[in-house]
Tab-separated table of C-alpha atoms in Angstrom:
chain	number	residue	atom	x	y	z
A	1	UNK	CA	5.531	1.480	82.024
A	2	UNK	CA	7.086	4.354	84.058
A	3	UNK	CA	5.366	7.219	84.773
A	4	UNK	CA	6.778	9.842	82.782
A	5	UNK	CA	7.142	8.094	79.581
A	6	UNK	CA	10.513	6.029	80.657
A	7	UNK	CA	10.901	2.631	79.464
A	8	UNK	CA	10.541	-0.398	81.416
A	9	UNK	CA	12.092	-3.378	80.066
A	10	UNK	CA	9.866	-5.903	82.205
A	11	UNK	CA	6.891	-4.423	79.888
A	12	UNK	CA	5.199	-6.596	77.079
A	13	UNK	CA	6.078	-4.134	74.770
A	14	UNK	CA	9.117	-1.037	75.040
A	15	UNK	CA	7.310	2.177	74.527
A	16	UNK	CA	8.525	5.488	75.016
A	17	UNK	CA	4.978	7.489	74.770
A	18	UNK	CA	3.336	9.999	77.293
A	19	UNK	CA	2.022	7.864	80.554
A	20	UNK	CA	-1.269	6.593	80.751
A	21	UNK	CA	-2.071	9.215	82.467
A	22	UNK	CA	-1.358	11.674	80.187
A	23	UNK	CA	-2.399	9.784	76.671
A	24	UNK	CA	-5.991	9.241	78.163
A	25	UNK	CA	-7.352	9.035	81.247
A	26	UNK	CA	-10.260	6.140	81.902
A	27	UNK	CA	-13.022	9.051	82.093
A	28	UNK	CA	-14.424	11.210	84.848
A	29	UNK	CA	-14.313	9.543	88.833
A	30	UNK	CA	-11.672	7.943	90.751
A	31	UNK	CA	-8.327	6.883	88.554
A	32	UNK	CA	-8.031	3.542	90.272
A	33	UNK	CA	-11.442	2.287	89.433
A	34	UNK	CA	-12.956	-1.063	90.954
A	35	UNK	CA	-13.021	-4.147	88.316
A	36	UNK	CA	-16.040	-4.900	86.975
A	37	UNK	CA	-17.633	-6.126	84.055
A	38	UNK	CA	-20.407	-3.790	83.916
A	39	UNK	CA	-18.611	-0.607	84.576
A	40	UNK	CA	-18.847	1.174	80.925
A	41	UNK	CA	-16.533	4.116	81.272
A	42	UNK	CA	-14.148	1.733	82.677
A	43	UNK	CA	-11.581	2.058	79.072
A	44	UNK	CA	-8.020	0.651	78.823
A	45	UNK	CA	-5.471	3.231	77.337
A	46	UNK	CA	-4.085	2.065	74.017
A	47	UNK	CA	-0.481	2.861	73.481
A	48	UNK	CA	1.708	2.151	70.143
A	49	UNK	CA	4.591	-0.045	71.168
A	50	UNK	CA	7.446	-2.007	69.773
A	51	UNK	CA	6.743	-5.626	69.650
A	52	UNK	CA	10.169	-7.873	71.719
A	53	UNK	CA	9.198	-10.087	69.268
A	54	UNK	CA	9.635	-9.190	65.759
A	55	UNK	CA	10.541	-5.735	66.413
A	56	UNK	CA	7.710	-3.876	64.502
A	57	UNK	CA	4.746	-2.236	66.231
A	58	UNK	CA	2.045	-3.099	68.267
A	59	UNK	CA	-0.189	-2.023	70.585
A	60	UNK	CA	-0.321	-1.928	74.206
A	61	UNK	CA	-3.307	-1.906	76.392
A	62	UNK	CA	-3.152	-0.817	80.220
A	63	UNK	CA	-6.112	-0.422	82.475
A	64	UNK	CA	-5.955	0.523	86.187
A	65	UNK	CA	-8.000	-0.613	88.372
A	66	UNK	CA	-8.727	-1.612	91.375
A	67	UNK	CA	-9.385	-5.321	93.382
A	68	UNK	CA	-11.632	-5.497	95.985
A	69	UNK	CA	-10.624	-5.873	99.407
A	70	UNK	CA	-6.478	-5.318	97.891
A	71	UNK	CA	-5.543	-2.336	96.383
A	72	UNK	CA	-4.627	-1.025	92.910
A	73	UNK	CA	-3.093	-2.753	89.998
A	74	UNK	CA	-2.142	-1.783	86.275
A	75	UNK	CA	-2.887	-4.578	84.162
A	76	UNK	CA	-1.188	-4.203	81.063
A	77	UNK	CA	-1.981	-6.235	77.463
A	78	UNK	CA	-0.005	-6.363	74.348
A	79	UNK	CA	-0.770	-7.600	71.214
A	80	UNK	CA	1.015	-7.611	67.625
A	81	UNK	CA	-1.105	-8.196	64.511
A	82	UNK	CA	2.315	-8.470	62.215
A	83	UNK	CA	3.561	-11.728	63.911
A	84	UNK	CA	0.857	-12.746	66.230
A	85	UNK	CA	2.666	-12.486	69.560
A	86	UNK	CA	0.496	-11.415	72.699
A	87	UNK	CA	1.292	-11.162	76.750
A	88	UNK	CA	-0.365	-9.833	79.608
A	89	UNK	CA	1.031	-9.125	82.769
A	90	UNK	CA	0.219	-7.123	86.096
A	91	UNK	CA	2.283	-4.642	87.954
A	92	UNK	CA	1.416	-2.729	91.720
A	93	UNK	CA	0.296	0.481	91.171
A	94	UNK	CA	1.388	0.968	94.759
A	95	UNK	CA	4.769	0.677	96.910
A	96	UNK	CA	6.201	-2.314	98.531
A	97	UNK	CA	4.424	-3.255	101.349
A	98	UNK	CA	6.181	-3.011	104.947
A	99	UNK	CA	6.020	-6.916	105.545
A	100	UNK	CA	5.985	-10.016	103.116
A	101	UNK	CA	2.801	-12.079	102.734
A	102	UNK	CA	2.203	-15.370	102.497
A	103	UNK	CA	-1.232	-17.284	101.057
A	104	UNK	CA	-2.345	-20.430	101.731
A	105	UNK	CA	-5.189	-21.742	100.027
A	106	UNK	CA	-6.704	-25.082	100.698
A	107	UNK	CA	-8.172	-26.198	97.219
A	108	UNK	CA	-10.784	-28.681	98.469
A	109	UNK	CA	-13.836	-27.688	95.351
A	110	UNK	CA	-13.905	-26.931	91.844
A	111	UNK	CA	-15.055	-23.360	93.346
A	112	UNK	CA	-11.986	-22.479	94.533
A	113	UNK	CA	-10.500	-22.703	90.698
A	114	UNK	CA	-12.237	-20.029	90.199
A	115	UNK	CA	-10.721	-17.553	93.165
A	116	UNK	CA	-8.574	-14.158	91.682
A	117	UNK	CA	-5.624	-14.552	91.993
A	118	UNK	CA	-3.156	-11.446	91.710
A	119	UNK	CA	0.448	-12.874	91.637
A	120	UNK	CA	3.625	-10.649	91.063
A	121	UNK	CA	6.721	-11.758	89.472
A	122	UNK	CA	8.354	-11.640	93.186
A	123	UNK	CA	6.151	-14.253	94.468
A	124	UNK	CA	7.415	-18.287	94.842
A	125	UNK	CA	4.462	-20.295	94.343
A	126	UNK	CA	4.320	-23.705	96.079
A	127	UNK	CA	2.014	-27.440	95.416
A	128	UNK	CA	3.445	-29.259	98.086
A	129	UNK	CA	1.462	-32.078	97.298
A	130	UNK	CA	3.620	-32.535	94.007
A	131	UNK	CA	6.893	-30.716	95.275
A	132	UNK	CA	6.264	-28.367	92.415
A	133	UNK	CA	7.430	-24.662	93.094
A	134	UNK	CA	7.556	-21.438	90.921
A	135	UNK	CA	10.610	-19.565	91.420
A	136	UNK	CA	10.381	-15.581	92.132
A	137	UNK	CA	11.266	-13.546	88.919
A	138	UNK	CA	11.079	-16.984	86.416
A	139	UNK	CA	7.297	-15.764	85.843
A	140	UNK	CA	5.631	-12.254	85.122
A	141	UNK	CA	3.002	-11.314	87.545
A	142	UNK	CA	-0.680	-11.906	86.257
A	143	UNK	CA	-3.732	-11.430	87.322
A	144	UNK	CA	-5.505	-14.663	86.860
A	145	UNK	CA	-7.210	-17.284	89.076
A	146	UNK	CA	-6.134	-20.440	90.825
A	147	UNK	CA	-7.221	-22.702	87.558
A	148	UNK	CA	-5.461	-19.861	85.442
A	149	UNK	CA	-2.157	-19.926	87.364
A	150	UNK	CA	-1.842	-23.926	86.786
A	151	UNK	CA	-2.722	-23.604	83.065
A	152	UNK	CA	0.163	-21.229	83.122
A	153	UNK	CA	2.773	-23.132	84.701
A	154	UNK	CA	1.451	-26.141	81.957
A	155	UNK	CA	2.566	-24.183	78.982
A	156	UNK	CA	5.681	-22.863	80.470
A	157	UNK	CA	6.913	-26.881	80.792
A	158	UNK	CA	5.038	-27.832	77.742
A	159	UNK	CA	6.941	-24.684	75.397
A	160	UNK	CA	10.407	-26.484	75.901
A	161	UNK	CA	9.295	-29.817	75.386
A	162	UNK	CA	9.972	-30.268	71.893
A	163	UNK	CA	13.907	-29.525	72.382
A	164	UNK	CA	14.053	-31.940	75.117
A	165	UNK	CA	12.306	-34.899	73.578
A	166	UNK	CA	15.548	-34.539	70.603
A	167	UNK	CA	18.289	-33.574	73.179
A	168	UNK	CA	16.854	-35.530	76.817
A	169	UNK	CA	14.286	-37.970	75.839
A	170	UNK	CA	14.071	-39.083	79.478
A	171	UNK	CA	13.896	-36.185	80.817
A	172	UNK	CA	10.999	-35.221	78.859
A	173	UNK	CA	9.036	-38.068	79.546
A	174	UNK	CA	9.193	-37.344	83.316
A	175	UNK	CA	8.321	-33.936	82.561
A	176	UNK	CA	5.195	-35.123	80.348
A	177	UNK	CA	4.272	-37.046	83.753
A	178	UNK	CA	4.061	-34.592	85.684
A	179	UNK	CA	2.446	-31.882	83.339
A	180	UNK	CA	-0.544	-35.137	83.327
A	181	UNK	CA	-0.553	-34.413	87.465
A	182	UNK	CA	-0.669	-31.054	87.102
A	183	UNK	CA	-3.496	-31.069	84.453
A	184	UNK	CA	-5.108	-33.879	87.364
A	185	UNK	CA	-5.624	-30.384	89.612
A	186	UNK	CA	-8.037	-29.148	87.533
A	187	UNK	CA	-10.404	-31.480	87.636
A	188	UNK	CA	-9.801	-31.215	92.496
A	189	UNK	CA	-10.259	-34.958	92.565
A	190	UNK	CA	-8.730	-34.505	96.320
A	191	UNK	CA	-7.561	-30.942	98.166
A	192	UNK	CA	-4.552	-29.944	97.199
A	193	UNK	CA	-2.706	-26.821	98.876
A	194	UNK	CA	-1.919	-23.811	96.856
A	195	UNK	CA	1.399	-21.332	98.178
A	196	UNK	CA	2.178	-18.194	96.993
A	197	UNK	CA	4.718	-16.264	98.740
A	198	UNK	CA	5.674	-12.564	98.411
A	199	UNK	CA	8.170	-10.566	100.150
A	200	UNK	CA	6.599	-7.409	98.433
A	201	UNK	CA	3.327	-8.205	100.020
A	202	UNK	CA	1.597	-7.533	96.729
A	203	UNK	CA	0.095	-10.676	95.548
A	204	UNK	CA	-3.273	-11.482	96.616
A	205	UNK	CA	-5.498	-13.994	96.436
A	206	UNK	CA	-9.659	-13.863	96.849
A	207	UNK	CA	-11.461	-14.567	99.952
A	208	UNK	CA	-15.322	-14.703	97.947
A	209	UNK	CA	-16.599	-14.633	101.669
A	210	UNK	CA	-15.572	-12.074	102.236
A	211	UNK	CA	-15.501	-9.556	104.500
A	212	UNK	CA	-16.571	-12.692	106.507
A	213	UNK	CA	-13.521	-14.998	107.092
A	214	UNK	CA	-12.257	-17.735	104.694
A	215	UNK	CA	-11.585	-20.860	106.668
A	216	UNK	CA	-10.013	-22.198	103.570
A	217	UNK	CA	-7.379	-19.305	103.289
A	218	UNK	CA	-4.861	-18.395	105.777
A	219	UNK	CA	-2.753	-15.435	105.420
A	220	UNK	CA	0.456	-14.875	107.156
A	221	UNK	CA	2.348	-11.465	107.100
A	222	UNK	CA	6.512	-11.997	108.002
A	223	UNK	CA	9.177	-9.724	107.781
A	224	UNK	CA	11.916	-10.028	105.414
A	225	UNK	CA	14.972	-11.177	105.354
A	226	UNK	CA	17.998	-9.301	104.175
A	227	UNK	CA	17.908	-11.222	101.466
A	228	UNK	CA	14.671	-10.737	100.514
A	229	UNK	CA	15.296	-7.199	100.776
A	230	UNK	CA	17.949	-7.327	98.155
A	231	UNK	CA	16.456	-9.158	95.891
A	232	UNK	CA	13.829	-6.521	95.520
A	233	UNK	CA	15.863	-4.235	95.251
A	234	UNK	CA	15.648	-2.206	98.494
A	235	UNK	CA	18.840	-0.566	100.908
A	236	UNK	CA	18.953	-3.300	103.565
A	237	UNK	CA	18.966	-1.342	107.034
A	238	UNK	CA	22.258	-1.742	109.135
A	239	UNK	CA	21.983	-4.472	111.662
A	240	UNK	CA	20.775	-2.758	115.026
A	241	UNK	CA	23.830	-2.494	117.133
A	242	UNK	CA	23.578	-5.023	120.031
A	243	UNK	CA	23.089	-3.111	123.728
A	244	UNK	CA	25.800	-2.904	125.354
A	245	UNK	CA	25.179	-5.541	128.319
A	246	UNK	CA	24.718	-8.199	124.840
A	247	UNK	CA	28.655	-7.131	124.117
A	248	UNK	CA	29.831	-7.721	128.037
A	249	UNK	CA	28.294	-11.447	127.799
A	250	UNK	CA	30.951	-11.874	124.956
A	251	UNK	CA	34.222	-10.206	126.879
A	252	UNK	CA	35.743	-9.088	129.965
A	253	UNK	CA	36.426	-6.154	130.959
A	254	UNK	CA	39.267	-5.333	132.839
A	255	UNK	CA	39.954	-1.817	135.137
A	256	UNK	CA	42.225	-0.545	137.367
A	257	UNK	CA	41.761	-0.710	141.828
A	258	UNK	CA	44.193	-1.827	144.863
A	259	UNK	CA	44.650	-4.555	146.756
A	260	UNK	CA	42.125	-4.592	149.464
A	261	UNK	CA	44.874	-6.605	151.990
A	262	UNK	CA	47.948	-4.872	150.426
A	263	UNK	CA	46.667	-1.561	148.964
A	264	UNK	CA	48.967	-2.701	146.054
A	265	UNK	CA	47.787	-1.451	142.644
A	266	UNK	CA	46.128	-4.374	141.306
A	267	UNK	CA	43.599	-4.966	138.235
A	268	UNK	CA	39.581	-6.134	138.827
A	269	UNK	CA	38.157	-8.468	136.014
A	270	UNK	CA	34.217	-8.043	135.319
A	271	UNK	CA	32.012	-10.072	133.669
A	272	UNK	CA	28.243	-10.209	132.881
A	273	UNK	CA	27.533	-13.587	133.419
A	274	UNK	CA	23.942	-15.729	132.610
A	275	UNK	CA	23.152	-18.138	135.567
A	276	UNK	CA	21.277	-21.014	133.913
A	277	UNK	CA	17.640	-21.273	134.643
A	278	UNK	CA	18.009	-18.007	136.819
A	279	UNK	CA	19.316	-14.601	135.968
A	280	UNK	CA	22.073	-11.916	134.563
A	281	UNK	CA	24.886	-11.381	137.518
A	282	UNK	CA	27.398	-9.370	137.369
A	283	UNK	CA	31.059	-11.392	138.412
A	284	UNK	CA	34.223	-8.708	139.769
A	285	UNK	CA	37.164	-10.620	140.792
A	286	UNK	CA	40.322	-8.999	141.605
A	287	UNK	CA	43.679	-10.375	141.534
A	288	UNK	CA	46.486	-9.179	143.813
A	289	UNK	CA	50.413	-10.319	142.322
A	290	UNK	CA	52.138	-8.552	145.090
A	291	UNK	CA	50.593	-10.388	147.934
A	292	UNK	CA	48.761	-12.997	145.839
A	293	UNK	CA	44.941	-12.156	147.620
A	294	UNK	CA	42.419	-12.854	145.969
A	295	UNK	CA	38.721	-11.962	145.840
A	296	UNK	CA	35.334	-12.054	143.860
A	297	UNK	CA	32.192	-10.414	144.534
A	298	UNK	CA	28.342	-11.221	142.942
A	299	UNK	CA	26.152	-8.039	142.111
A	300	UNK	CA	22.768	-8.231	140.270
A	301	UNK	CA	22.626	-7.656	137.240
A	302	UNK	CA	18.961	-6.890	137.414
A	303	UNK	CA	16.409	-5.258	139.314
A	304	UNK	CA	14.822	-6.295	143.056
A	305	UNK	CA	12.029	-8.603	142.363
A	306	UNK	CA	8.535	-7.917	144.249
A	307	UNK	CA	9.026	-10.498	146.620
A	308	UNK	CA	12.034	-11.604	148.412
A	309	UNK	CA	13.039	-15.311	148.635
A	310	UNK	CA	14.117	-17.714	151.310
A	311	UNK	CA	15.563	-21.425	149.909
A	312	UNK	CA	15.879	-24.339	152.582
A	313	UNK	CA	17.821	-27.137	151.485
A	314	UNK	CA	18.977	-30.059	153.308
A	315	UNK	CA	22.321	-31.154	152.419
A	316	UNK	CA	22.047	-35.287	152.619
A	317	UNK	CA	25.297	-36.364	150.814
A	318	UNK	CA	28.775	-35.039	150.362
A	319	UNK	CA	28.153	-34.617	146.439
A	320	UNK	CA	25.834	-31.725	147.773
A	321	UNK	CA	28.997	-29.925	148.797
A	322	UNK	CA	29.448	-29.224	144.985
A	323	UNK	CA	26.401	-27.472	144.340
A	324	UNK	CA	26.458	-23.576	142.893
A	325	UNK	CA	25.614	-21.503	145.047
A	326	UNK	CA	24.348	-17.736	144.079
A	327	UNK	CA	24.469	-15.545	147.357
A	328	UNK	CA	23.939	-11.770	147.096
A	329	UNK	CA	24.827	-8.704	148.925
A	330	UNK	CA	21.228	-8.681	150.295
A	331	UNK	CA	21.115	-12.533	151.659
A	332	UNK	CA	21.587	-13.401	155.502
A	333	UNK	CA	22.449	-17.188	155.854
A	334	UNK	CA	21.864	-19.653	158.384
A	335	UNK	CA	22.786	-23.175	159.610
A	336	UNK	CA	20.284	-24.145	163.124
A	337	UNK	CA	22.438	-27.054	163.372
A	338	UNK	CA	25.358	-25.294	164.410
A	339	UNK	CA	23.235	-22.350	165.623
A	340	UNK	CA	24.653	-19.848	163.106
A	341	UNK	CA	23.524	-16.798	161.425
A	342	UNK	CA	25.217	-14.699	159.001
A	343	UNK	CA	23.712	-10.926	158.896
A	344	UNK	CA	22.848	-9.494	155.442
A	345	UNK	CA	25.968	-7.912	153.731
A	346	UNK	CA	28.335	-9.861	155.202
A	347	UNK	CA	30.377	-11.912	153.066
A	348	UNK	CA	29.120	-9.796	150.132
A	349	UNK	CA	27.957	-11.224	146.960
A	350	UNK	CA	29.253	-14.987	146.199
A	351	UNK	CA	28.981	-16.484	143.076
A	352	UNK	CA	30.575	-19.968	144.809
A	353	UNK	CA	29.826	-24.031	145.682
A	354	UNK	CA	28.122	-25.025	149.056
A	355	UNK	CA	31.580	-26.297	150.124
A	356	UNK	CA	33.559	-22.521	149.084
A	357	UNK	CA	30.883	-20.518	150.861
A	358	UNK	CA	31.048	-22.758	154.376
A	359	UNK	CA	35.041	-22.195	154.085
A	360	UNK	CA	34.517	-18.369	153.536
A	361	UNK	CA	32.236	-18.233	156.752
A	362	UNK	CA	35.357	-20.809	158.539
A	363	UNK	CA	38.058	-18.087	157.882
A	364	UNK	CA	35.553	-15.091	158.304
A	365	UNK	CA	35.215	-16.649	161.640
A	366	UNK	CA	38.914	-18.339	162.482
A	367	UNK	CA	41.089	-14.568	161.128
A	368	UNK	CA	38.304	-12.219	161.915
A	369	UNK	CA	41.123	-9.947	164.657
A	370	UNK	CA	38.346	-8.586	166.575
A	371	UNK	CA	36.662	-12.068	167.720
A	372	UNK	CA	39.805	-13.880	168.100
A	373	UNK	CA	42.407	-11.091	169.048
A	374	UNK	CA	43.781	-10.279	172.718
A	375	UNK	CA	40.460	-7.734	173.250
A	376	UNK	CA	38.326	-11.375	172.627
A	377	UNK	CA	36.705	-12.807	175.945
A	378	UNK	CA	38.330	-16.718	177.103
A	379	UNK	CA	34.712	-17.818	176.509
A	380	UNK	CA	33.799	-16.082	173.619
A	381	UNK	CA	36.972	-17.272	171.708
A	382	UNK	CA	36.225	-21.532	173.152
A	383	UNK	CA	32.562	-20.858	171.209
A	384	UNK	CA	34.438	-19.579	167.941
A	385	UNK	CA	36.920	-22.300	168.120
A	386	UNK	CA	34.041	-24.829	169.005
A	387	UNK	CA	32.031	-24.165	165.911
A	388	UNK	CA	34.994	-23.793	163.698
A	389	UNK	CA	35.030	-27.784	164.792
A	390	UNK	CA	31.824	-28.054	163.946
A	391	UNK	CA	32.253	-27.229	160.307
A	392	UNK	CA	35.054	-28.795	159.331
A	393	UNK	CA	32.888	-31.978	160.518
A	394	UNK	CA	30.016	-33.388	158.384
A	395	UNK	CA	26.814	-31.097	158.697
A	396	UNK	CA	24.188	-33.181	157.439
A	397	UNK	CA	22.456	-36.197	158.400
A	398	UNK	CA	22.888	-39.197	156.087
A	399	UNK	CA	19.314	-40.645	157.332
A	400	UNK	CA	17.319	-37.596	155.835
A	401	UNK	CA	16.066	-37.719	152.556
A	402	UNK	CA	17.646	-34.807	149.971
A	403	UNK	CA	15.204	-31.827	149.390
A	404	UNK	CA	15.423	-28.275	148.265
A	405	UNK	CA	11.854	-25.710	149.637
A	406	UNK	CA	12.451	-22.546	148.133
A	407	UNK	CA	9.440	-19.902	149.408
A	408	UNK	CA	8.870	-16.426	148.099
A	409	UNK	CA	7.148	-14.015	150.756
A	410	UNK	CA	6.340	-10.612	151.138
A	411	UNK	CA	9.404	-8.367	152.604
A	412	UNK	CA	8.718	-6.229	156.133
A	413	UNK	CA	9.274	-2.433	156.119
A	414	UNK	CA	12.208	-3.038	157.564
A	415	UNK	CA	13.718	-5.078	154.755
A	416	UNK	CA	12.786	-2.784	152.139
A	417	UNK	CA	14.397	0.296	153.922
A	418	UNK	CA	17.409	-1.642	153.930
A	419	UNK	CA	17.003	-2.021	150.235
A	420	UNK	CA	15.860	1.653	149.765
A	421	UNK	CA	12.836	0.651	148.232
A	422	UNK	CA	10.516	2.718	150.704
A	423	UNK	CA	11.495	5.886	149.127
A	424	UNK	CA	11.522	4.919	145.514
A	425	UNK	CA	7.945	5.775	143.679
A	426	UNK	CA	7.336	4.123	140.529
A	427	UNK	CA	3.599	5.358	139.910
A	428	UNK	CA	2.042	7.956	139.651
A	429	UNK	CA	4.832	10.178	140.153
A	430	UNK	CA	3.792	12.502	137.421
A	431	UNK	CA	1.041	14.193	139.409
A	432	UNK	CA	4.083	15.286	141.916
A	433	UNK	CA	5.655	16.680	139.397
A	434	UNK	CA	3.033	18.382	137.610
A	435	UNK	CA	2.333	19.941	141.264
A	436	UNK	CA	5.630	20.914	141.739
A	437	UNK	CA	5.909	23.074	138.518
């Protein structure tokens, strides 16, 4: 019944009468009243309806009320006295619920039989125990209990029986087997586990502890899928568009620079790049086809992290040389072996091996002009060419077993000007605005 007097076919009966609202109203009080036996003003409205049956009329009888501890229902109940045919059914009195819910009931006593149940007609329900499941929409919702929702899944297998013992005689008697286990739950000879699932989050079933809680029920709330949502009938919302650093993981994009050795227009790739089992980096590589330089540069793809980090490792065999290595803008380097540091910001970002980062320091070292150009000192230009030796020979000492320290420490003043963290307040910079206003 819709309110308004329109006709809803999912009704026992197919009225088109005044709503319940308007025919008579359950006396003075609250409309939604709770359920109770004992409540005496608490009257179903009777309407005249046509019986889906044998098409003459009957009468339909809806009450609304309220569960405890749920919310309000309209149980409806129709009868015909010409041909004998009754239903009953249940519908929400309110809207679909935000989220889905999902019951599940440990039936471990003949007490728990006994529970309300309130089960729509969008609700699966589940015996895993007997891989038995209730399809959403084959049944109308009902409000019943446990023992009640069994006996009605019995007569829905036992009212086609007849036809299948003359058309699938086999079938039937597997079908009469398992109508003997259902019958079997009745009686809880061991705990079985009872399912019902709703995307509408409108079934319900009774916690009698409550508003303690029920260690025998567990209720989960989900949200639904997009196919849930169109099977109830609601506008699925339009997929959230992915942010914008989701859609760089997926392509590269391409924009125009020079050549920083010709000054030759030339075109820098970008990519946003996940390092495994560290971080989002940001890869720019430019390619020069006039003079055939090329480049690539590492930049962070997120922000400075409280504590800065300093990674020893001690290279022990030449499959070491293969190892990716991450450097950024921000990272100094140094080998004591050779006596060498490498001040922060030079080389850039590096997104390299062990063995492409030591050849980047060789020919920042072997074609840097002003080291190694006529203004260079005799000695100072020996040293270079010295350690240029040095690292095109082996590094690492065979006899020392292979390990990796990485430390995090706190950075200096000093290292946090560099990174212009000093100035940048995070907190509590409301009450300097407020002041400033």
């Amino acid at each position: 019944m819709l309110a308004g007097g329109a006709v809803d076919p999912g009704l026992p009966g197919a009225v088109a009468a005044p709503s319940p609202v308007q025919a008579r109203q359950p006396g003075p009080g609250h409309l939604f009243r709770p359920i109770s036996a004992d409540d005496e003003e608490q009257q179903p409205t009777e309407i005249e309806s046509l019986c889906m049956n044998c098409y003459r009329n009957g009468m339909t009888r809806l009450l609304l009320t309220e569960i405890p501890f749920f919310r309000e229902i309209i149980v409806s109940s129709f009868s015909c006295e010409q041909c004998g045919w009754n239903n009953t059914e249940i519908q929400s009195a309110g809207r679909i619920q935000d989220q889905g819910v999902r019951y599940t009931l440990t039936v471990r006593a003949q007490e728990d039989m006994n529970r309300e149940v309130v089960k729509t007609d969008s609700a699966t329900t589940r015996i895993p125990e007997l891989d038995f499941e209730i399809p959403a929409f084959s049944q109308k919702g009902a409000l019943t209990t446990v023992e009640g929702l069994i006996s009605r899944a019995v007569s829905g297998l036992e009212q086609d029986q007849p036809t299948r013992r003359a058309n699938e005689e086999a079938m039937a008697e597997r079908i009469d087997e398992f109508i003997v286990k259902l019958k079997e739950l009745k009686q809880v000879a061991s705990p079985f586990t009872l399912i019902i699932d709703d995307p509408s989050g409108n079934s319900f079933v009774e916690n009698p502890h409550a508003p303690r809680k029920d260690d025998a029920l567990v209720i989960t709330h989900y949200n639904r899928t997009l196919h849930q949502e169109e099977m109830l009938g609601l506008q699925a919302e339009e997929p959230e568009e992915k942010p914008e650093e989701e859609d760089l993981r997926n392509e590269v994009l391409q924009f125009n620079t020079n050549c920083p050795e010709c000054n030759a227009p030339a075109q820098t790739n970008m990519k946003l790049v996940q390092i495994p089992h560290f971080k989002e980096v940001i890869i720019m590589a430019t390619n020069c086809e006039n003079c055939g330089h090329r480049t690539n540069e590492v930049k962070s793809g997120g922000a400075v992290e409280p504590l800065g980090t300093r990674i020893t490792f001690y290279i022990t065999d030449p499959s070491d040389m293969t190892r990716d290595l991450l450097k950024s803008e921000t990272c100094s380097m140094e080998i004591p072996e050779l006596e060498f540091e490498l001040g922060m910001a030079v080389l850039g970002g590096k997104f390299t091996t062990l063995e492409g980062i030591l050849k980047d320091i060789r020919e920042l070292v072997t074609k840097n002009p002003f080291t190694l150009g006529d203004s260079s000192s005799p000695g100072q230009t020996e040293k270079l060419q010295e350690f240029s030796q040095k690292l095109d020979q082996n590094v690492y000492a065979p006899e020392d077993d292979p390990e990796m320290k990485v430390e995090h420490y706190k950075r200096t003043f000093d290292q946090n000007e560099e990174l212009g963290l000093n100035d940048m307040k995070t907190e509590g910079y409301e009450t300097g605005l407020a002041s400033q206003r």
